[in-house]
Amino acid sequence: MRAVISRVTEASVTVDGELVGSLSAPGLLVLLGVSNDDDEADVATMVRKISELRILREERSVAEVGAPVLVVSQFTLMGSTAKGRRPSWARAAPGDRAEPVVRAVVAGLRERGLEVSTGVFGAMMQVHSVNDGPFTVLVETPGSA
């Protein structure tokens, strides 16, 4: 699993011009890609990393300050550009496998008491964000390398 996590002052996602998810305060925008090899251990690792990484201002985590999180599924994060001019999506989990994993990450964050909003899995989404810093990190679980 791979996540591109940005500290943002605002973020939102729309589908067909309709707002489907947004942050109510500064927090984290998480673009999340699921690989064929991801399992429950990867979900637990990603939930822990998203909630506990000290990447907000003053080296605090979203769990510490109760900041919101916007999770947007993005299979293209699992793409490989190692060969040729077209990315390979072979490592990306198919939708029927990836969607429950994304839902499990969202559920895990909510179980930790975090306010989490999401995009719409598999939809063409427009994501708007204002990066704070800018500050963006890449988080990978062991199975994604």
Short mmCIF file of N, CA and C in Angstrom, two decimals, residues 6-10 26-27 55-57 129-136:
data_model
loop_
_atom_site.label_atom_id
_atom_site.label_comp_id
_atom_site.label_asym_id
_atom_site.label_seq_id
_atom_site.Cartn_x
_atom_site.Cartn_y
_atom_site.Cartn_z
N SER A 6 -0.41 14.65 2.46
CA SER A 6 -0.09 16.08 2.46
C SER A 6 -0.75 16.76 3.65
N ARG A 7 0.02 17.59 4.29
CA ARG A 7 -0.54 18.47 5.32
C ARG A 7 -1.19 19.62 4.57
N VAL A 8 -2.49 19.82 4.83
CA VAL A 8 -3.25 20.80 4.07
C VAL A 8 -4.00 21.76 4.99
N THR A 9 -4.23 22.96 4.48
CA THR A 9 -5.09 23.89 5.20
C THR A 9 -6.53 23.71 4.78
N GLU A 10 -6.72 23.16 3.57
CA GLU A 10 -8.06 22.81 3.09
C GLU A 10 -7.93 21.79 1.98
N PRO A 26 -7.86 22.48 9.05
CA PRO A 26 -6.58 21.96 8.56
C PRO A 26 -6.33 20.53 9.03
N GLY A 27 -5.78 19.71 8.15
CA GLY A 27 -5.53 18.31 8.47
C GLY A 27 -4.69 17.65 7.41
N ILE A 55 3.44 15.01 11.63
CA ILE A 55 3.70 15.84 10.45
C ILE A 55 2.86 17.12 10.42
N LEU A 56 2.04 17.32 11.43
CA LEU A 56 1.34 18.60 11.51
C LEU A 56 2.28 19.63 12.13
N ARG A 57 1.85 20.85 12.14
CA ARG A 57 2.68 21.92 12.73
C ARG A 57 3.03 21.56 14.17
N SER A 129 -6.74 20.93 -3.20
CA SER A 129 -6.07 21.03 -1.90
C SER A 129 -5.15 22.24 -1.87
N VAL A 130 -4.97 22.73 -0.66
CA VAL A 130 -4.00 23.79 -0.41
C VAL A 130 -2.99 23.19 0.55
N ASN A 131 -1.81 22.89 0.01
CA ASN A 131 -0.76 22.24 0.78
C ASN A 131 -0.17 23.23 1.76
N ASP A 132 -0.01 22.79 3.00
CA ASP A 132 0.50 23.64 4.08
C ASP A 132 1.98 23.37 4.26
N GLY A 133 2.81 24.29 3.85
CA GLY A 133 4.25 24.12 4.01
C GLY A 133 5.03 24.55 2.79
N PRO A 134 4.96 23.84 1.71
CA PRO A 134 4.27 22.57 1.47
C PRO A 134 4.95 21.43 2.23
N PHE A 135 4.12 20.48 2.61
CA PHE A 135 4.61 19.34 3.38
C PHE A 135 3.89 18.09 2.89
N THR A 136 4.62 17.19 2.22
CA THR A 136 4.05 15.96 1.67
C THR A 136 5.05 14.83 1.89
#
